[in-house]
Coordinates of C-alpha atoms and ligand atoms in Angstrom, one line a residue:
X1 CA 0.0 0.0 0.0
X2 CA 1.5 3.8 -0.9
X3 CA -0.2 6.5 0.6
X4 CA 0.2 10.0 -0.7
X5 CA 1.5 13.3 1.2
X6 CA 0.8 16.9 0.4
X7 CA 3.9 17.8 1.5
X8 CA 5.8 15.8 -0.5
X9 CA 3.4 16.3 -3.5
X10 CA 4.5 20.3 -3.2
X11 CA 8.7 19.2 -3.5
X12 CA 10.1 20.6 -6.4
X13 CA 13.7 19.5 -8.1
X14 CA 15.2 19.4 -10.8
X15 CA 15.5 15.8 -10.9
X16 CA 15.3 14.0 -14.9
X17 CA 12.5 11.0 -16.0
X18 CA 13.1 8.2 -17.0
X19 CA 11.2 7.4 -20.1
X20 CA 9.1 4.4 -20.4
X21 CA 6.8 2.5 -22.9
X22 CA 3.9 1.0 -21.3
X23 CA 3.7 -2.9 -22.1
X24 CA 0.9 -5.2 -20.4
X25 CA 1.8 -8.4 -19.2
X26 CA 1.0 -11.1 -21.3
X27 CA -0.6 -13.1 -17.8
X28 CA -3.5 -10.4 -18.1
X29 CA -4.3 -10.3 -22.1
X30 CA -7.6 -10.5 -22.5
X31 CA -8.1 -12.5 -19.1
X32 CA -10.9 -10.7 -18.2
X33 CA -12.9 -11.5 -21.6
X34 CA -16.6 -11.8 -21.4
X35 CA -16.9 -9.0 -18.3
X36 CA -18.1 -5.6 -18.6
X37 CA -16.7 -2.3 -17.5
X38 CA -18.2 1.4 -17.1
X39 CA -15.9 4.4 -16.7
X40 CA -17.2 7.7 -15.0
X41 CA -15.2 10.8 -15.9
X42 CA -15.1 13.8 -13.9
X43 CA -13.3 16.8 -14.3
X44 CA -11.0 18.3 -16.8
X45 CA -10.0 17.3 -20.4
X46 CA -7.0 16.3 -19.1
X47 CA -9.1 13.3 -17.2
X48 CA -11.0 13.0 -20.4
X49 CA -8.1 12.0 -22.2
X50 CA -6.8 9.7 -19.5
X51 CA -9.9 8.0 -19.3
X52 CA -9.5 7.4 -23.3
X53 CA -6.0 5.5 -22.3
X54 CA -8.3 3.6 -19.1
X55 CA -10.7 2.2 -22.0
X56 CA -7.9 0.8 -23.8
X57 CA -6.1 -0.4 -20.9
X58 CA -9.4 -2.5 -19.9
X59 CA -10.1 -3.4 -23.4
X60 CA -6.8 -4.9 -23.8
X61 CA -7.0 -7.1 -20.6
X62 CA -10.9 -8.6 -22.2
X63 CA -13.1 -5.9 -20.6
X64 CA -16.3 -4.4 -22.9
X65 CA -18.0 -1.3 -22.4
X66 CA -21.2 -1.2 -21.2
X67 CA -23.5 2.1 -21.1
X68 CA -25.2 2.0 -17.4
X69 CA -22.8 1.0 -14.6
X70 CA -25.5 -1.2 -13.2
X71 CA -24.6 -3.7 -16.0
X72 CA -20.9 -3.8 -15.4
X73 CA -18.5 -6.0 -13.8
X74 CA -16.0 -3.4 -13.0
X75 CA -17.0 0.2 -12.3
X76 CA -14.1 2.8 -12.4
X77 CA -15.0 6.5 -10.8
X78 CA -11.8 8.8 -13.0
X79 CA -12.6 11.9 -10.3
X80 CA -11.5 15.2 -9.9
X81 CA -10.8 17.4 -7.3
X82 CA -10.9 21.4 -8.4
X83 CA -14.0 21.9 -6.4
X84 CA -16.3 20.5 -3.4
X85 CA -18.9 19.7 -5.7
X86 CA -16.6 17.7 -7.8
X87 CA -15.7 15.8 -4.7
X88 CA -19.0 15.1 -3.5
X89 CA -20.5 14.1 -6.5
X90 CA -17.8 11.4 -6.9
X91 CA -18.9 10.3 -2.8
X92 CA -22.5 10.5 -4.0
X93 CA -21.5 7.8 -6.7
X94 CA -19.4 5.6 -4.0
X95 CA -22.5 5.6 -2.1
X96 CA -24.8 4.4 -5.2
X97 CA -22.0 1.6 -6.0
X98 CA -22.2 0.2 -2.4
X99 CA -25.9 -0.5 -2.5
X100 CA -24.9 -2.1 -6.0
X101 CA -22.4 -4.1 -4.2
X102 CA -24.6 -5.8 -1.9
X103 CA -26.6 -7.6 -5.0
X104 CA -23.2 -7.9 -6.6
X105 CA -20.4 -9.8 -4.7
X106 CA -18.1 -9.8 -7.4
X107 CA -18.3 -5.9 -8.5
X108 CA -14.7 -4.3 -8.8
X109 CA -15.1 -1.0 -7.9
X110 CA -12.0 1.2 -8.6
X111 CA -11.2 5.4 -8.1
X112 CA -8.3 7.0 -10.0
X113 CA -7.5 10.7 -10.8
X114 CA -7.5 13.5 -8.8
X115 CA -8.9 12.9 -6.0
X116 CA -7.0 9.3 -5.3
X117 CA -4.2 11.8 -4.7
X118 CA -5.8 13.7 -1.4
X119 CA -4.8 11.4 1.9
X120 CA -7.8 12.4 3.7
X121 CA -9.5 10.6 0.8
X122 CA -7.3 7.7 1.1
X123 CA -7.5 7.3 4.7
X124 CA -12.0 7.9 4.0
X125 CA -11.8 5.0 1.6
X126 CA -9.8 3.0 3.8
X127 CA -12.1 3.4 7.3
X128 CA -15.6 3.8 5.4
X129 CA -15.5 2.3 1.9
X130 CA -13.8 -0.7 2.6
X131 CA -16.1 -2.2 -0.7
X132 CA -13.8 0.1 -2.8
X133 CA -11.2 -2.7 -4.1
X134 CA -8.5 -0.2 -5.6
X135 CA -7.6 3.1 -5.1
X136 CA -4.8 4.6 -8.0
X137 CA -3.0 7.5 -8.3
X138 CA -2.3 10.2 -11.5
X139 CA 1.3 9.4 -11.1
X140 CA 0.7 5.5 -11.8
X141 CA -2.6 4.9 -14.1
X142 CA -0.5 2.8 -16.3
X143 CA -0.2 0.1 -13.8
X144 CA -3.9 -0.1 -13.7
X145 CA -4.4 -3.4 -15.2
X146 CA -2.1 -5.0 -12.6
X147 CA -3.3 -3.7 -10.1
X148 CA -6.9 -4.7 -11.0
X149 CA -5.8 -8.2 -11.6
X150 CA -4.0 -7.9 -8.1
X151 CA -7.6 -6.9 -6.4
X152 CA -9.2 -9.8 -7.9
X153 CA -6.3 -12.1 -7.1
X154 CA -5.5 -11.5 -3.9
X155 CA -9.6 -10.2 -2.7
X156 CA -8.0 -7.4 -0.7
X157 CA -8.1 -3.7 -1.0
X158 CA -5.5 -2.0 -2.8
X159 CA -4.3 1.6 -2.2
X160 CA -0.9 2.6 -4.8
X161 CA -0.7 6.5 -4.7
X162 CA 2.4 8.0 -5.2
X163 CA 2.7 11.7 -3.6
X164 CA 5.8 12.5 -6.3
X165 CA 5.3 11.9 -9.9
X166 CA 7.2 8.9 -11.7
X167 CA 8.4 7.4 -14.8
X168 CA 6.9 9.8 -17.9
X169 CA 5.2 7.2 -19.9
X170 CA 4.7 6.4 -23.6
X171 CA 3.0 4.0 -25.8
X172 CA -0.5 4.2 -23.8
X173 CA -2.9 2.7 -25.9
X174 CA -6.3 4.9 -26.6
X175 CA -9.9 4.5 -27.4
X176 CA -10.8 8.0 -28.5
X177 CA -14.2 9.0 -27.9
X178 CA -14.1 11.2 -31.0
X179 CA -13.5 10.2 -34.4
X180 CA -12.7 13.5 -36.2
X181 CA -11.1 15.3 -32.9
X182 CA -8.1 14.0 -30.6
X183 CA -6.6 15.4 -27.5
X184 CA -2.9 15.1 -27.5
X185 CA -0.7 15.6 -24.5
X186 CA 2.3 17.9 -24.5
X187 CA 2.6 18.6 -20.8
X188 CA 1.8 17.5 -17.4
X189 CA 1.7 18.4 -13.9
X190 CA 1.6 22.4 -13.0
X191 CA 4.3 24.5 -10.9
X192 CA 2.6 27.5 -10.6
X193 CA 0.3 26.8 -7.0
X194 CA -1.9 29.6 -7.6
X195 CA -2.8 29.7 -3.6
X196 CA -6.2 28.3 -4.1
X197 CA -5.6 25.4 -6.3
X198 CA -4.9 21.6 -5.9
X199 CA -3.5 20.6 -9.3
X200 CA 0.2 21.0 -8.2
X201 CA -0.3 18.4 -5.8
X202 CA -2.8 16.3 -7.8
X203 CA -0.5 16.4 -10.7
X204 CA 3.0 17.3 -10.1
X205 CA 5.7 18.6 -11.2
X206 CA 5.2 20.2 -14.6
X207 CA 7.1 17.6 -17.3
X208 CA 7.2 17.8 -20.9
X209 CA 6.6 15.0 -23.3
X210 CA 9.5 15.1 -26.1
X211 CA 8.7 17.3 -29.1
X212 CA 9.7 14.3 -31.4
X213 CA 6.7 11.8 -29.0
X214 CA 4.7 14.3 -29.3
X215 CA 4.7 15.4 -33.0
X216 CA 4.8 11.2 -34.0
X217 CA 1.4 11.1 -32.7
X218 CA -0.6 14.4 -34.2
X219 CA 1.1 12.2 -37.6
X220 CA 0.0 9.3 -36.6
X221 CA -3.6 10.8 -36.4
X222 CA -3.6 12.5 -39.6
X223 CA -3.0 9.3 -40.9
X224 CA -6.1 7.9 -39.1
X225 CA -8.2 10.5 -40.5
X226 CA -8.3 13.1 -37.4
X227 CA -9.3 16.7 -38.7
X228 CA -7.9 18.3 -35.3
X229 CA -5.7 18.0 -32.9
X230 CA -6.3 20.3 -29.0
X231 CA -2.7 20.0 -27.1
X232 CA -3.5 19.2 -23.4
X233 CA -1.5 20.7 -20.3
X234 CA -2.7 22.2 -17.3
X235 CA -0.5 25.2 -18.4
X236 CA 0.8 24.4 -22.2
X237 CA 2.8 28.0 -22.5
X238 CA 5.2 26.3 -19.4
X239 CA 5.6 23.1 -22.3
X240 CA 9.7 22.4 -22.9
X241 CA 11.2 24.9 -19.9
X242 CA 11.7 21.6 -18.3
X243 CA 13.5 20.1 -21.3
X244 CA 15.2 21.8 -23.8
X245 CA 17.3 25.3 -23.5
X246 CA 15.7 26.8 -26.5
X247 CA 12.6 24.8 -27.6
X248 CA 9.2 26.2 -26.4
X249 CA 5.4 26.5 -26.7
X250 CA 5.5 28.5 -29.8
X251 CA 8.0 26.1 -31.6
X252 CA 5.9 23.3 -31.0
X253 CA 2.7 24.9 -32.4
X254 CA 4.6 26.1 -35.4
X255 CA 6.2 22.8 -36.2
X256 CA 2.7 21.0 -35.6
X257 CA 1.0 23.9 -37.5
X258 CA 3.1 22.9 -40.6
X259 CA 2.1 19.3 -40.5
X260 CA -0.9 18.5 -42.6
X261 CA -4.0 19.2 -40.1
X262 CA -6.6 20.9 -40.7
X263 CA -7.2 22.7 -37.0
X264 CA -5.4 22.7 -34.2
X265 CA -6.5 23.9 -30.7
X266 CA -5.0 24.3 -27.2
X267 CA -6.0 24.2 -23.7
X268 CA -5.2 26.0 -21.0
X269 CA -2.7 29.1 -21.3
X270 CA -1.8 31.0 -17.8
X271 CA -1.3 34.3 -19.0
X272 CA 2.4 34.1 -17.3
X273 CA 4.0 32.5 -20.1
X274 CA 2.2 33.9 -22.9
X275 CA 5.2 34.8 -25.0
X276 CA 5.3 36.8 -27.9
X277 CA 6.5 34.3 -30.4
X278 CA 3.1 32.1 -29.5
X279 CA 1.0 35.2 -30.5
X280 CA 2.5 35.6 -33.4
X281 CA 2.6 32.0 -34.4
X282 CA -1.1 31.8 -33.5
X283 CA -1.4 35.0 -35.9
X284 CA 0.5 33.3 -39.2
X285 CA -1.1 29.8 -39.3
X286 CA -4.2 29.3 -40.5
X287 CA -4.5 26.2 -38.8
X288 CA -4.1 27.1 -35.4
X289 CA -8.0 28.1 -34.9
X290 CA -8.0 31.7 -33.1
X291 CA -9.4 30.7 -30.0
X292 CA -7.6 31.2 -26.9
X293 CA -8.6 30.0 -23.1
X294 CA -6.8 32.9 -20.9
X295 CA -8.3 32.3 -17.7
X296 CA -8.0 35.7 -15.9
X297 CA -9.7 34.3 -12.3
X298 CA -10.3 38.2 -10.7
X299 CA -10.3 41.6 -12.3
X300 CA -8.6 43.0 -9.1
X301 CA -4.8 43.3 -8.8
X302 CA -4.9 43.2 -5.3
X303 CA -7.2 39.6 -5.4
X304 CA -4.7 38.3 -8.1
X305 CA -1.8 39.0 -5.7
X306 CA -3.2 37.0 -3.3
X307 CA -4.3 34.3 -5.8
X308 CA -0.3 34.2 -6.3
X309 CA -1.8 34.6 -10.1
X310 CA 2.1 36.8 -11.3
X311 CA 0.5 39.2 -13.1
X312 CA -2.0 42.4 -12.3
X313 CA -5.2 43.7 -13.9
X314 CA -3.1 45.7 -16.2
X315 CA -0.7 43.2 -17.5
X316 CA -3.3 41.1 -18.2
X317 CA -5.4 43.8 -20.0
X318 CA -2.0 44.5 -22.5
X319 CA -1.6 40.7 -23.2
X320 CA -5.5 40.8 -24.4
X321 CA -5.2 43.2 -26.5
X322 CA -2.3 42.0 -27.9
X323 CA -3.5 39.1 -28.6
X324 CA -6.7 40.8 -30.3
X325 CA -4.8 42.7 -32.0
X326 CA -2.1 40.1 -33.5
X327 CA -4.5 37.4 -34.0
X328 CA -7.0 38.3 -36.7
X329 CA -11.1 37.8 -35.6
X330 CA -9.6 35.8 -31.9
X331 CA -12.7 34.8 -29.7
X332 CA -10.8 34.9 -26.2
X333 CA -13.0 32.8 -23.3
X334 CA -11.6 33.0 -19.8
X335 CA -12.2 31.6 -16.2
X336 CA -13.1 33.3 -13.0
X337 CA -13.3 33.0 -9.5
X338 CA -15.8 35.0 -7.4
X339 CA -16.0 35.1 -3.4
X340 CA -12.1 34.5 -2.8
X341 CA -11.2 35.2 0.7
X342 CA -11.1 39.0 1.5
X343 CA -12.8 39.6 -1.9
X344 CA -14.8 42.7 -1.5
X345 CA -17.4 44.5 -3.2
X346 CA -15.1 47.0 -4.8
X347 CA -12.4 44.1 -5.9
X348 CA -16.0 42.1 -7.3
X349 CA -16.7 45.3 -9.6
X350 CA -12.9 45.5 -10.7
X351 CA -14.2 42.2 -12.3
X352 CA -16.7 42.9 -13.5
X353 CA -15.7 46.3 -15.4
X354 CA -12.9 43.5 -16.7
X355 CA -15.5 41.7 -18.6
X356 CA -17.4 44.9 -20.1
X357 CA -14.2 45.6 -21.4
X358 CA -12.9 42.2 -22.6
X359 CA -16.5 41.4 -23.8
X360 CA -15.4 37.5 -23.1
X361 CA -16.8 35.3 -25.7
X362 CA -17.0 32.2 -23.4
X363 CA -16.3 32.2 -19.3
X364 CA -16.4 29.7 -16.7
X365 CA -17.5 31.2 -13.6
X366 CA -16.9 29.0 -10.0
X367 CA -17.3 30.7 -6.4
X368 CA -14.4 29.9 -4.7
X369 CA -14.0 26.5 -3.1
X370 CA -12.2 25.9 -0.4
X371 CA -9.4 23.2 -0.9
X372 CA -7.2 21.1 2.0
X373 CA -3.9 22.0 2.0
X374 CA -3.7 24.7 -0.3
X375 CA -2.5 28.3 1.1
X376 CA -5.8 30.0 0.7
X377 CA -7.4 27.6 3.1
X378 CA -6.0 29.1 5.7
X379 CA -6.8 33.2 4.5
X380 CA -9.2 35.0 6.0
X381 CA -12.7 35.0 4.9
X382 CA -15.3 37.4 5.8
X383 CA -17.8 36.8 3.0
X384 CA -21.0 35.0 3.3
X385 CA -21.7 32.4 0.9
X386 CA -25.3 34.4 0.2
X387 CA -23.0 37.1 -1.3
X388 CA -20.7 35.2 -3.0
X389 CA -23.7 33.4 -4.4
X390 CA -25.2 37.0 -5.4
X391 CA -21.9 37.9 -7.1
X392 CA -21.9 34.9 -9.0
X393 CA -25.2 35.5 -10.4
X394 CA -24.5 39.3 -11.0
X395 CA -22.0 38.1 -12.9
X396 CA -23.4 35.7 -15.1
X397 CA -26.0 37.7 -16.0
X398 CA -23.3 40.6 -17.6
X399 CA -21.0 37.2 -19.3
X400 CA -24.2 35.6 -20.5
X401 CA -25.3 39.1 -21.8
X402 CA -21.8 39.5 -23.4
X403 CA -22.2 36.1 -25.1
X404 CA -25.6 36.3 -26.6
X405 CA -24.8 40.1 -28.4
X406 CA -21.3 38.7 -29.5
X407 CA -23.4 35.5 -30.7
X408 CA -25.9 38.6 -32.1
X409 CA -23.0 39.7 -34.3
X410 CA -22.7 36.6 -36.1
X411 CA -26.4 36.6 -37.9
X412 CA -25.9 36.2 -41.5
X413 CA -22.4 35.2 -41.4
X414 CA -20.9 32.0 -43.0
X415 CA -18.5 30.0 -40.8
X416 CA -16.5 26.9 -41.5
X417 CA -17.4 24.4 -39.1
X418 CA -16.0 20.2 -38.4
X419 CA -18.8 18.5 -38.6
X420 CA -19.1 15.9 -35.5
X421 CA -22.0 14.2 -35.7
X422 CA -26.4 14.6 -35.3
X423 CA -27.9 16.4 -33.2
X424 CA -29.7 14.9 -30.0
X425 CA -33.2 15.4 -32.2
X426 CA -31.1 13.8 -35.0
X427 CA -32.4 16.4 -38.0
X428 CA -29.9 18.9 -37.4
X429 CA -25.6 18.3 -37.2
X430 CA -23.8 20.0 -35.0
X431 CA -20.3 20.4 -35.0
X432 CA -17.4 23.9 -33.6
X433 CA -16.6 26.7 -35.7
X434 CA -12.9 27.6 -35.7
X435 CA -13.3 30.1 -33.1
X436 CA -14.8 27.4 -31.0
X437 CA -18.6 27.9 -31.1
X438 CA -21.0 25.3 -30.8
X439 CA -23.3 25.6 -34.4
X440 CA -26.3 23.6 -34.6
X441 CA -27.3 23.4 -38.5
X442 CA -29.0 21.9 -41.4
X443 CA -28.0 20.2 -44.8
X444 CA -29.6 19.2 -47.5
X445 CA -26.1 17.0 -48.5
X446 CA -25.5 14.2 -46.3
X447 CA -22.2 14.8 -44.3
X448 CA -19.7 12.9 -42.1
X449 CA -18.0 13.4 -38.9
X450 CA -14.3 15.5 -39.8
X451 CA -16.5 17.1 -43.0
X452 CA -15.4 21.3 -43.3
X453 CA -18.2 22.7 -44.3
X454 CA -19.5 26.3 -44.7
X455 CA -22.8 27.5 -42.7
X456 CA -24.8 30.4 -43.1
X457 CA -25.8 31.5 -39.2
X458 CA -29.5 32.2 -39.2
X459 CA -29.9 32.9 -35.5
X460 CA -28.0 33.9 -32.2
X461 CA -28.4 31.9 -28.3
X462 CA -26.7 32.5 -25.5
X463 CA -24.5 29.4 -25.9
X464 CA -25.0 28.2 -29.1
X465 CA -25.9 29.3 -33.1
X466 CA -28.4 27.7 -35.5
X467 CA -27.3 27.6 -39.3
X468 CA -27.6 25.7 -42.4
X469 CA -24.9 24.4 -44.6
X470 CA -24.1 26.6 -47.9
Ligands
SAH1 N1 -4.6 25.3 -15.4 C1 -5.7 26.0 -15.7 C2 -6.9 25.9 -14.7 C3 -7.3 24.5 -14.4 S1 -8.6 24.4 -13.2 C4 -5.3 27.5 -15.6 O1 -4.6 27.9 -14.7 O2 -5.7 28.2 -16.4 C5 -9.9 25.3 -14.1 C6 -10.5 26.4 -13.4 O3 -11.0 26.0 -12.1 C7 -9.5 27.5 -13.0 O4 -9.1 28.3 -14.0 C8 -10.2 28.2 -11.9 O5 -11.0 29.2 -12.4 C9 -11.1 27.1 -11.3 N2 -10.6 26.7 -9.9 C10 -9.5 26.1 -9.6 N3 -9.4 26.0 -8.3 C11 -10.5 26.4 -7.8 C12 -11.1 26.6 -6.4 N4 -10.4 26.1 -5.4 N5 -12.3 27.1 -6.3 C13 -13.0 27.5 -7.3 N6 -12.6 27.5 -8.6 C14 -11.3 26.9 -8.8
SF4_2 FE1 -4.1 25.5 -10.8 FE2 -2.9 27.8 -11.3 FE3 -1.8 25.5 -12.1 FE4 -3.9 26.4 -13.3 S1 -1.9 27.4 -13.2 S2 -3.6 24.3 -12.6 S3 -5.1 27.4 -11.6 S4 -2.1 26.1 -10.0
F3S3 FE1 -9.9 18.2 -11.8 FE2 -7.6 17.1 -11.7 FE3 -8.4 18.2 -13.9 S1 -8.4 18.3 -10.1 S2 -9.7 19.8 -13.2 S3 -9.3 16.4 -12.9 S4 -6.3 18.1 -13.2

C-alpha cells in the first residue's frame, strides 16, 4: 500500500525522468474476456483524455464497455478534485456503488484521478468504503491493469498512490471518444500553485513530453483521419522549460502547424507565459484556430496578488489586446473565480468592469472553493456564501449578456465548421466553428463526422448558433 502526502506532493527538483513505454503483461491479455466495465469521468479534459488510455487499458486485458454502470462487472470512478462539488458528486457515486455491491459480490469497484491523490481521501476509503477494491494514483494509471488483476487475485483492498510523480510514460494505448477530434498531451503536472488550487499536488511537477513523441502522434492521427488536434497541459505556455534550453510552446505549435492538419486547438494558457513568439505563431497559421482560453480568475490586482496569479489587472489587460490585435477575428474565453477570501465589493466590480471591457466570448465562472492544503485555506474569509452566491449570479447575468450580443453579431455570417455528428433530435448536425462555437445546422447534403463545411448562421443563443450548410 503507498499513501500520498501533500507535503511531499509540493517538493520541487530538478530531478530527470526516465522514459518508459507502457507494455501489459502477457498473464492479463484478455483475461478478463466476457466482463463488462463502465468508466465515469469527472473533471478536466486532461481526465477525459486519460480515461480514453483507461478504455484501452481494460479493453486490452478482455473488458467491454457497457453504457449503465448497473450492468458492469467493474465500475471505475476517473474523479476530480478542483472543487467541493466535484468531490461530492464522486462520494455521491461511491454511495450508489455500495448498495450495488450488496446484489453484486463480485463488482470491482475502482477510483483513480485527482482525487485518489488527497490522503484524507485515502484514509476515507480506507475506514468507510472498505467495498472500494483499488484506489490509483495520477502518477501510476499505467499500472492499472495489474493492479486490478492484483484486487481480484489477492480479494484485498489495494491503495498505490504516489505523492511524487514517476516514470513519464509512452505508448499508452487509446480508445478516443471522438473520431474526427483527438486530445494530445504535450505537458503535465503544474508549478505554478496559484494559492487556491490543488492541481500542483494532484499532478506534479510540470514535465514535458518530447517534441519528437509528441509530433509522432498528431502524424499518426492524420494518418487515421483526425481533422484536429487540441494539445492538453494544465499550463501548455510552461511546455519544454523543463526540457530543452531553447525549444518552447511557440515552436511546438509552429512545427505541428506545418504538418498536414486541418485545426489545431490548445488548452489551457496562464497568462504568465504567454510569449510573444506564441501570439504571433497563433497569428500566421491558418491552422491554429483563433481561440484562446486565458483564464483571468479576478479583475482585481490586489485579489490576483493573493491568488499568487504573477500578473495584475493591467498586465493582463496588454496581453489581451495583444492578442486581439495580433490574431486576426480571436474569440478569447476566460475563467473566473468569485468570493475568494477577503474579496470585497469593490475588488468584485474591478471584475466585472474587466468583462465589459474584454467582452469575453465564453467564461467559466466558480465561487471559490475551499481546498485542504492549499495556502488559501488558511486566509481569511469574511464573506457570506449568500454574497458570493449574489456575485456569482450578478456576474453571469453581464458574461451571458456579453455572449448572446457577441453571438448577435454573427447573424448572417458564414463560418466553416467540423462537422461531429447529429444532433440529440437527430435532423440537425452540429459540429465547432474555428473560433470554437458550438453551431447547430442543417443540410440538405448528407455529411460525415471530420467534413469542413460552410454555414450560413440564421440565429444567435446564449450558448450556441443555428445555421444551415451553404
Ligand atoms: N490550469 C488552468 C486551470 C485549471 S482548473 C489555468 O490555470 O488556467 C480550471 C479552473 O477552475 C481554474 O481556471 C479556476 O477558475 C477554477 N478553480 C481552480 N481551483 C478552484 C477553487 N479552489 N475554487 C473555485 N474554482 C477553482
Ligand atoms: Fe491550478 Fe494555477 Fe496550475 Fe492552473 S496554473 S492548474 S489554476 S495552480
Ligand atoms: Fe480536476 Fe484534476 Fe483536472 S483536479 S480539473 S481532474 S487536473
Amino acid at each position: 500500500m503507498h499513501l500520498p502526502d501533500y507535503l511531499e506532493a509540493r517538493t520541487r527538483d530538478k530531478r530527470s525522468y526516465n522514459r518508459i513505454h507502457f507494455q501489459l503483461d502477457d498473464s492479463i491479455e484478455k483475461k478478463y474476456t466476457g466482463k463488462k466495465y463502465f468508466v465515469k469521468t469527472y473533471g478536466c479534459q486532461m481526465n477525459e483524455h486519460d480515461s480514453e488510455n483507461i478504455c484501452a487499458m481494460l479493453e486490452a486485458m478482455g473488458f467491454s464497455p457497457v453504457d449503465d454502470y448497473l450492468d458492469a462487472d467493474l465500475v471505475l470512478l476517473n474523479t476530480c478534485s478542483i472543487r467541493e462539488n466535484a468531490h461530492n458528486k464522486a462520494f455521491g457515486m461511491l454511495g450508489r456503488l455500495k448498495h450495488l455491491k450488496v446484489q453484486k459480490k463480485d463488482l470491482i469497484i475502482g477510483l483513480c484521478g485527482c482525487m485518489a491523490q488527497e490522503k484524507s481521501v485515502c484514509d476515507e476509503i480506507l475506514k468507510d468504503y472498505k467495498f472500494v477494491n483499488f484506489v490509483l494514483g495520477t502518477h501510476n494509471l499505467y499500472q492499472l491493469p495489474e493492479i486490478i488483476d492484483k484486487a481480484v487475485e489477492e480479494d484485498k483492498q489495494q491503495i498505490e498512490v504516489f505523492s511524487r510523480e514517476g516514470d513519464l510514460v509512452e505508448g499508452l494505448p487509446v480508445i478516443r471518444a471522438n473520431s474526427c477530434k483527438a486530445y494530445v498531451n504535450i505537458i503535465y503536472g503544474c508549478d505554478k500553485f496559484c494559492t487556491y488550487c490543488i492541481v500542483p499536488y494532484t499532478r506534479g511537477r510540470e514535465r514535458s513530453r518530447k517534441k519528437e513523441d509528441i509530433l509522432e502522434e498528431v502524424k499518426e492521427l492524420i494518418k487515421d483521419g483526425y481533422k484536429e488536434v487540441t494539445l492538453l497541459g494544465q499550463n501548455v505556455n510552461a511546455y519544454g522549460k523543463d526540457l530543452y534550453e531553447d525549444y518552447n510552446m511557440g515552436d511546438l505549435l509552429e512545427d505541428i502547424a506545418k504538418l498536414d492538419i486541418p485545426r489545431i486547438r490548445f488548452m489551457t494558457s496562464h497568462p504568465w507565459d504567454f510569449t510573444d513568439k506564441m501570439i504571433e505563431v497563433i497569428g500566421k497559421y491558418p491552422n491554429i484556430m483563433p481561440s484562446v482560453h486565458l483564464p483571468v480568475q479576478s479583475g482585481s490586482s490586489r485579489i490576483l496578488k493573493l491568488m499568487g496569479r504573477r500578473y495584475t489587472r493591467e498586465s493582463y489587460l496588454e496581453l489581451f489586446h495583444k492578442i486581439k490585435d495580433t490574431v486576426p477575428g480571436v474569440c478569447i474565453s476566460t475563467d473566473i473565480i468569485v468570493g475568494f477570501p477577503g474579496e470585497e465589493e469593490e475588488d468584485f466590480l474591478e471584475t466585472m468592469s474587466l468583462v465589459e471591457e474584454c467582452q469575453f466570448d465564453n467564461a467559466f465562472t466558480f465561487i471559490f472553493s475551499q481546498r485542504e492544503g492549499t495556502p488559501a485555506c488558511k486566509l481569511k474569509d469574511n464573506t457570506t456564501l449568500k454574497e458570493k452566491e449574489d456575485r456569482l449570479q450578478r456576474l453571469n447575468e453581464v458574461v451571458n449578456r456579453i455572449f448572446l450580443e457577441k453571438n448577435k453579431q454573427l447573424e448572417g455570417k458564414v463560418l466553416k465548421v467540423l462537422v461531429e455528428g447529429t444532433s440529440e433530435k437527430k435532423d440537425m448536425y452540429f459540429g465547432y466553428s474555428e473560433t470554437n462555437k458550438l453551431i447547430n445546422f442543417t443540410s440538405e447534403k448528407d455529411l460525415l463526422c471530420g467534413d469542413i463545411v460552410s454555414v450560413e448562421i440564421t440565429s444567435a443563443k446564449t450558448w450556441s448558433l443555428d445555421g444551415k450548410c451553404v
